[in-house]
Amino acid sequence: MCVILSVEHYEWVATNNFADGGLPGTLPEYSHKSLELPGGVSSSGRPYPDVMSYGQREYGKRVGIFRVMDILDKYEIKATVAIDASTASNYPFLIKQFQQRGYEIMAHGIAVNQMISSKMTQDEERNHIRLSI
């Protein structure tokens, strides 16, 4: 999920900052997979499912996006939100928040780790785009 500001002119003043130095984002690496997978060890060496990593990946959808929306609300800025289909279907409350604020929603693929590739046929690419909307 990423946020693109739609403004005619916006000047960033050096004294303006976000708590973490930038816009919070999220890369839901496993957003299209069930969390109910068999146990084991993750690539981090922690037990699987790696609850700590899942929690870090969820930050943007649980906390970060609301901090960004608060700032956009404060300055009455409408945003264009690029969101993948998996995140949109798993977090419908975010879609409602975007709609209530009058944000434009832009399709951004099926899931962050399922991207269009040059190895796809035209039919596979069309299907990917269809599922993204």
Coordinates of N, CA and C in Angstrom, one line a residue:
M1 N 0.8 -1.1 0.0 CA 0.0 0.0 0.0 C 0.9 1.2 0.0
C2 N 0.6 2.1 -0.9 CA 1.3 3.4 -0.9 C 0.4 4.5 -1.1
V3 N 0.8 5.7 -0.6 CA -0.1 6.9 -0.7 C 0.5 7.9 -1.7
I4 N -0.2 8.3 -2.7 CA 0.2 9.3 -3.6 C -0.6 10.5 -3.4
L5 N 0.0 11.7 -3.1 CA -0.8 12.9 -2.9 C -1.2 13.5 -4.2
S6 N -2.4 13.9 -4.3 CA -2.9 14.6 -5.5 C -3.2 16.1 -5.2
V7 N -2.2 16.9 -5.4 CA -2.3 18.3 -5.1 C -1.6 19.1 -6.3
E8 N -2.2 20.3 -6.5 CA -1.6 21.1 -7.6 C -0.2 21.6 -7.2
H9 N -0.1 22.1 -6.0 CA 1.2 22.5 -5.5 C 1.3 22.3 -4.0
Y10 N 2.4 21.6 -3.6 CA 2.6 21.4 -2.2 C 4.1 21.5 -2.0
E11 N 4.4 22.4 -1.1 CA 5.8 22.6 -0.8 C 6.2 22.1 0.6
W12 N 7.2 21.2 0.6 CA 7.6 20.6 1.8 C 8.6 21.5 2.5
V13 N 8.3 21.9 3.7 CA 9.1 22.8 4.5 C 10.1 22.0 5.3
A14 N 11.3 22.4 5.4 CA 12.4 21.6 6.2 C 12.0 21.3 7.6
T15 N 11.1 22.1 8.2 CA 10.7 21.9 9.6 C 9.6 20.9 9.7
N16 N 9.0 20.5 8.6 CA 7.9 19.5 8.6 C 8.6 18.1 8.6
N17 N 8.1 17.2 9.4 CA 8.6 15.9 9.4 C 7.6 14.9 9.9
F18 N 7.8 13.6 9.5 CA 7.0 12.5 10.1 C 7.8 11.9 11.2
A19 N 7.2 11.3 12.1 CA 7.9 10.7 13.3 C 9.0 9.7 12.8
D20 N 8.8 9.0 11.8 CA 9.8 8.0 11.3 C 10.6 8.5 10.1
G21 N 10.5 9.7 9.8 CA 11.3 10.3 8.7 C 10.7 10.1 7.3
G22 N 9.5 9.5 7.2 CA 9.0 9.3 5.9 C 7.6 8.8 6.0
L23 N 7.0 8.5 4.8 CA 5.6 7.9 4.8 C 5.7 6.4 5.2
P24 N 4.9 6.0 6.2 CA 4.9 4.6 6.6 C 4.3 3.8 5.4
G25 N 4.9 2.7 5.2 CA 4.4 1.8 4.1 C 4.4 0.4 4.6
T26 N 3.8 -0.5 3.9 CA 3.7 -1.9 4.3 C 4.0 -2.8 3.1
L27 N 4.7 -3.8 3.2 CA 4.9 -4.8 2.2 C 4.4 -6.2 2.7
P28 N 3.1 -6.4 2.6 CA 2.5 -7.6 3.1 C 3.0 -8.9 2.3
E29 N 4.2 -9.3 2.6 CA 4.8 -10.4 1.8 C 3.9 -11.6 1.7
Y30 N 3.2 -11.9 2.8 CA 2.4 -13.1 2.8 C 0.9 -12.8 2.8
S31 N 0.6 -11.6 2.2 CA -0.8 -11.1 2.3 C -1.8 -12.0 1.6
H32 N -1.4 -12.8 0.6 CA -2.3 -13.7 -0.1 C -2.3 -15.1 0.4
K33 N -1.5 -15.4 1.5 CA -1.4 -16.7 2.0 C -2.1 -16.8 3.4
S34 N -2.6 -18.0 3.7 CA -3.2 -18.2 5.1 C -2.1 -18.2 6.1
L35 N -2.5 -17.6 7.3 CA -1.5 -17.7 8.4 C -1.5 -19.0 9.1
E36 N -2.5 -19.9 8.8 CA -2.7 -21.2 9.4 C -1.8 -22.2 8.7
L37 N -0.5 -22.1 8.6 CA 0.4 -23.0 8.0 C 1.0 -23.8 9.0
P38 N 1.6 -25.0 8.7 CA 2.2 -25.9 9.6 C 3.4 -25.2 10.3
G39 N 3.7 -25.6 11.5 CA 4.9 -25.0 12.2 C 6.2 -25.3 11.6
G40 N 7.2 -24.7 12.1 CA 8.6 -24.9 11.5 C 9.4 -23.7 11.9
V41 N 10.5 -23.5 11.1 CA 11.4 -22.4 11.3 C 11.3 -21.5 10.1
S42 N 11.2 -20.2 10.3 CA 11.1 -19.2 9.2 C 12.6 -18.9 8.8
S43 N 12.7 -18.2 7.7 CA 14.0 -17.8 7.2 C 14.8 -16.9 8.2
S44 N 14.0 -16.3 9.1 CA 14.7 -15.4 10.2 C 15.2 -16.2 11.3
G45 N 14.9 -17.6 11.3 CA 15.4 -18.4 12.4 C 14.4 -18.5 13.6
R46 N 13.3 -17.7 13.5 CA 12.3 -17.7 14.5 C 11.3 -18.8 14.2
P47 N 10.5 -19.2 15.2 CA 9.5 -20.2 14.9 C 8.5 -19.7 13.8
Y48 N 7.9 -20.7 13.1 CA 7.0 -20.3 12.0 C 5.6 -20.7 12.5
P49 N 4.5 -20.0 12.4 CA 4.6 -18.6 11.8 C 5.3 -17.6 12.6
D50 N 6.0 -16.7 11.9 CA 6.9 -15.7 12.6 C 6.0 -14.5 12.9
V51 N 5.4 -14.6 14.1 CA 4.4 -13.6 14.6 C 5.0 -12.2 14.6
M52 N 6.3 -12.1 15.0 CA 6.9 -10.8 15.1 C 7.0 -10.2 13.8
S53 N 7.4 -10.9 12.7 CA 7.5 -10.4 11.4 C 6.1 -10.0 10.9
Y54 N 5.1 -10.8 11.1 CA 3.7 -10.5 10.7 C 3.3 -9.2 11.3
G55 N 3.6 -9.0 12.6 CA 3.2 -7.8 13.3 C 3.9 -6.6 12.7
Q56 N 5.1 -6.7 12.4 CA 5.8 -5.6 11.7 C 5.2 -5.3 10.4
R57 N 4.8 -6.3 9.6 CA 4.3 -6.1 8.3 C 2.8 -5.5 8.4
E58 N 2.2 -5.7 9.5 CA 0.8 -5.2 9.7 C 0.8 -3.8 10.2
Y59 N 1.9 -3.2 10.6 CA 2.0 -1.9 11.1 C 1.3 -0.8 10.2
G60 N 1.6 -0.9 8.9 CA 1.1 0.1 8.0 C -0.4 0.1 7.9
K61 N -1.0 -1.1 8.0 CA -2.5 -1.2 7.9 C -3.2 -1.0 9.2
R62 N -2.5 -1.2 10.3 CA -3.1 -1.0 11.6 C -2.9 0.4 12.2
V63 N -1.7 1.0 11.9 CA -1.3 2.2 12.6 C -0.9 3.3 11.6
G64 N 0.1 2.9 10.8 CA 0.7 3.9 9.9 C -0.2 4.6 9.0
I65 N -1.1 3.9 8.3 CA -2.0 4.6 7.3 C -2.9 5.6 8.0
F66 N -3.3 5.3 9.3 CA -4.2 6.2 10.0 C -3.4 7.5 10.4
R67 N -2.1 7.4 10.7 CA -1.3 8.5 10.9 C -1.2 9.4 9.7
V68 N -1.0 8.7 8.5 CA -0.9 9.5 7.3 C -2.3 10.2 7.0
M69 N -3.4 9.4 7.2 CA -4.7 10.0 6.9 C -5.0 11.2 7.9
D70 N -4.5 11.1 9.1 CA -4.7 12.2 10.0 C -4.0 13.5 9.5
I71 N -2.8 13.3 9.0 CA -2.1 14.5 8.4 C -2.8 15.0 7.2
L72 N -3.2 14.1 6.3 CA -4.0 14.5 5.1 C -5.3 15.2 5.5
D73 N -6.0 14.7 6.5 CA -7.2 15.4 7.0 C -6.9 16.8 7.5
K74 N -5.8 16.9 8.3 CA -5.5 18.2 8.9 C -5.3 19.2 7.8
Y75 N -4.6 18.9 6.7 CA -4.4 19.8 5.6 C -5.4 19.7 4.5
E76 N -6.5 19.0 4.7 CA -7.5 18.8 3.7 C -7.0 18.4 2.3
I77 N -6.1 17.4 2.3 CA -5.6 16.9 1.1 C -6.3 15.6 0.8
K78 N -6.7 15.5 -0.5 CA -7.3 14.2 -1.0 C -6.2 13.4 -1.6
A79 N -6.2 12.1 -1.4 CA -5.1 11.3 -1.8 C -5.6 10.3 -2.9
T80 N -4.7 9.8 -3.7 CA -4.9 8.6 -4.5 C -4.1 7.5 -3.9
V81 N -4.9 6.4 -3.5 CA -4.3 5.3 -2.8 C -4.1 4.1 -3.7
A82 N -2.9 3.7 -3.9 CA -2.5 2.5 -4.7 C -2.6 1.3 -3.7
I83 N -3.5 0.4 -3.9 CA -3.7 -0.7 -3.0 C -3.9 -2.0 -3.8
D84 N -3.2 -3.1 -3.4 CA -3.4 -4.4 -4.1 C -4.7 -5.0 -3.7
A85 N -5.2 -5.9 -4.6 CA -6.5 -6.6 -4.4 C -6.6 -7.4 -3.1
S86 N -5.5 -8.0 -2.7 CA -5.4 -8.9 -1.5 C -5.6 -8.0 -0.3
T87 N -4.9 -6.9 -0.2 CA -5.0 -6.0 0.9 C -6.4 -5.4 1.0
A88 N -6.9 -5.0 -0.2 CA -8.3 -4.4 -0.2 C -9.3 -5.4 0.3
S89 N -9.2 -6.7 -0.1 CA -10.2 -7.7 0.3 C -10.0 -8.1 1.8
N90 N -8.8 -8.1 2.2 CA -8.6 -8.5 3.6 C -8.8 -7.4 4.6
Y91 N -8.8 -6.1 4.2 CA -8.9 -5.0 5.1 C -10.0 -4.0 4.5
P92 N -11.2 -4.5 4.5 CA -12.3 -3.7 3.9 C -12.5 -2.4 4.7
F93 N -12.2 -2.4 6.0 CA -12.3 -1.1 6.7 C -11.5 0.0 6.2
L94 N -10.3 -0.4 5.6 CA -9.5 0.7 5.0 C -10.1 1.3 3.8
I95 N -10.7 0.4 3.0 CA -11.5 0.9 1.8 C -12.6 1.9 2.2
K96 N -13.3 1.5 3.2 CA -14.4 2.4 3.7 C -13.8 3.7 4.2
Q97 N -12.6 3.7 4.9 CA -12.0 4.9 5.3 C -11.6 5.8 4.1
F98 N -11.0 5.2 3.1 CA -10.6 5.9 1.9 C -11.8 6.5 1.2
Q99 N -12.9 5.8 1.1 CA -14.1 6.2 0.4 C -14.7 7.4 1.2
Q100 N -14.8 7.3 2.5 CA -15.4 8.3 3.4 C -14.6 9.6 3.2
R101 N -13.3 9.6 3.0 CA -12.5 10.7 2.8 C -12.5 11.3 1.4
G102 N -13.1 10.5 0.5 CA -13.1 11.0 -0.9 C -11.9 10.7 -1.7
Y103 N -11.1 9.7 -1.2 CA -9.8 9.4 -1.9 C -10.1 8.6 -3.1
E104 N -9.2 8.7 -4.1 CA -9.3 7.9 -5.3 C -8.5 6.6 -5.0
I105 N -9.1 5.5 -5.4 CA -8.5 4.2 -5.2 C -8.0 3.7 -6.5
M106 N -6.7 3.3 -6.5 CA -6.0 2.9 -7.8 C -5.6 1.4 -7.6
A107 N -5.9 0.5 -8.5 CA -5.5 -0.9 -8.5 C -4.0 -1.0 -8.6
H108 N -3.5 -1.8 -7.7 CA -2.0 -2.0 -7.6 C -1.6 -3.4 -7.6
G109 N -2.2 -4.2 -8.5 CA -1.8 -5.6 -8.6 C -2.7 -6.5 -7.7
I110 N -2.4 -7.8 -7.7 CA -3.1 -8.8 -6.9 C -2.6 -8.8 -5.5
A111 N -1.3 -8.9 -5.4 CA -0.6 -8.9 -4.1 C 0.8 -8.4 -4.3
V112 N 1.4 -7.9 -3.3 CA 2.7 -7.3 -3.5 C 3.8 -8.2 -4.0
N113 N 3.6 -9.5 -3.8 CA 4.6 -10.5 -4.2 C 4.1 -11.3 -5.4
Q114 N 3.1 -10.8 -6.1 CA 2.6 -11.4 -7.3 C 2.5 -10.3 -8.4
M115 N 3.6 -10.1 -9.1 CA 3.6 -9.0 -10.0 C 3.6 -9.5 -11.5
I116 N 3.2 -8.6 -12.4 CA 3.2 -8.9 -13.8 C 4.7 -9.1 -14.2
S117 N 4.9 -10.1 -15.0 CA 6.2 -10.5 -15.5 C 6.3 -10.6 -17.0
S118 N 7.4 -10.4 -17.5 CA 7.6 -10.6 -19.0 C 7.5 -12.1 -19.4
K119 N 7.5 -13.0 -18.4 CA 7.3 -14.4 -18.7 C 5.9 -14.8 -18.8
M120 N 5.0 -13.9 -18.5 CA 3.5 -14.2 -18.6 C 3.1 -14.1 -20.1
T121 N 2.1 -14.9 -20.4 CA 1.4 -14.8 -21.7 C 0.5 -13.6 -21.7
Q122 N 0.0 -13.2 -22.8 CA -1.0 -12.0 -22.8 C -2.2 -12.4 -22.0
D123 N -2.7 -13.6 -22.1 CA -3.9 -14.1 -21.4 C -3.6 -14.0 -19.9
E124 N -2.4 -14.5 -19.5 CA -2.1 -14.5 -18.0 C -2.0 -13.0 -17.5
E125 N -1.5 -12.2 -18.3 CA -1.3 -10.8 -17.9 C -2.7 -10.1 -17.8
R126 N -3.6 -10.4 -18.8 CA -5.0 -9.9 -18.8 C -5.7 -10.4 -17.5
N127 N -5.6 -11.6 -17.2 CA -6.2 -12.2 -16.0 C -5.7 -11.6 -14.8
H128 N -4.4 -11.3 -14.7 CA -3.8 -10.7 -13.6 C -4.4 -9.3 -13.4
I129 N -4.5 -8.5 -14.4 CA -5.0 -7.2 -14.4 C -6.5 -7.2 -14.0
R130 N -7.3 -8.2 -14.5 CA -8.7 -8.3 -14.2 C -8.8 -8.6 -12.7
L131 N -8.0 -9.5 -12.1 CA -8.1 -9.8 -10.7 C -7.6 -8.7 -9.8
S132 N -6.8 -7.8 -10.4 CA -6.3 -6.6 -9.6 C -7.4 -5.6 -9.3
I133 N -8.4 -5.5 -10.2 CA -9.4 -4.4 -10.1 C -10.5 -4.8 -9.1

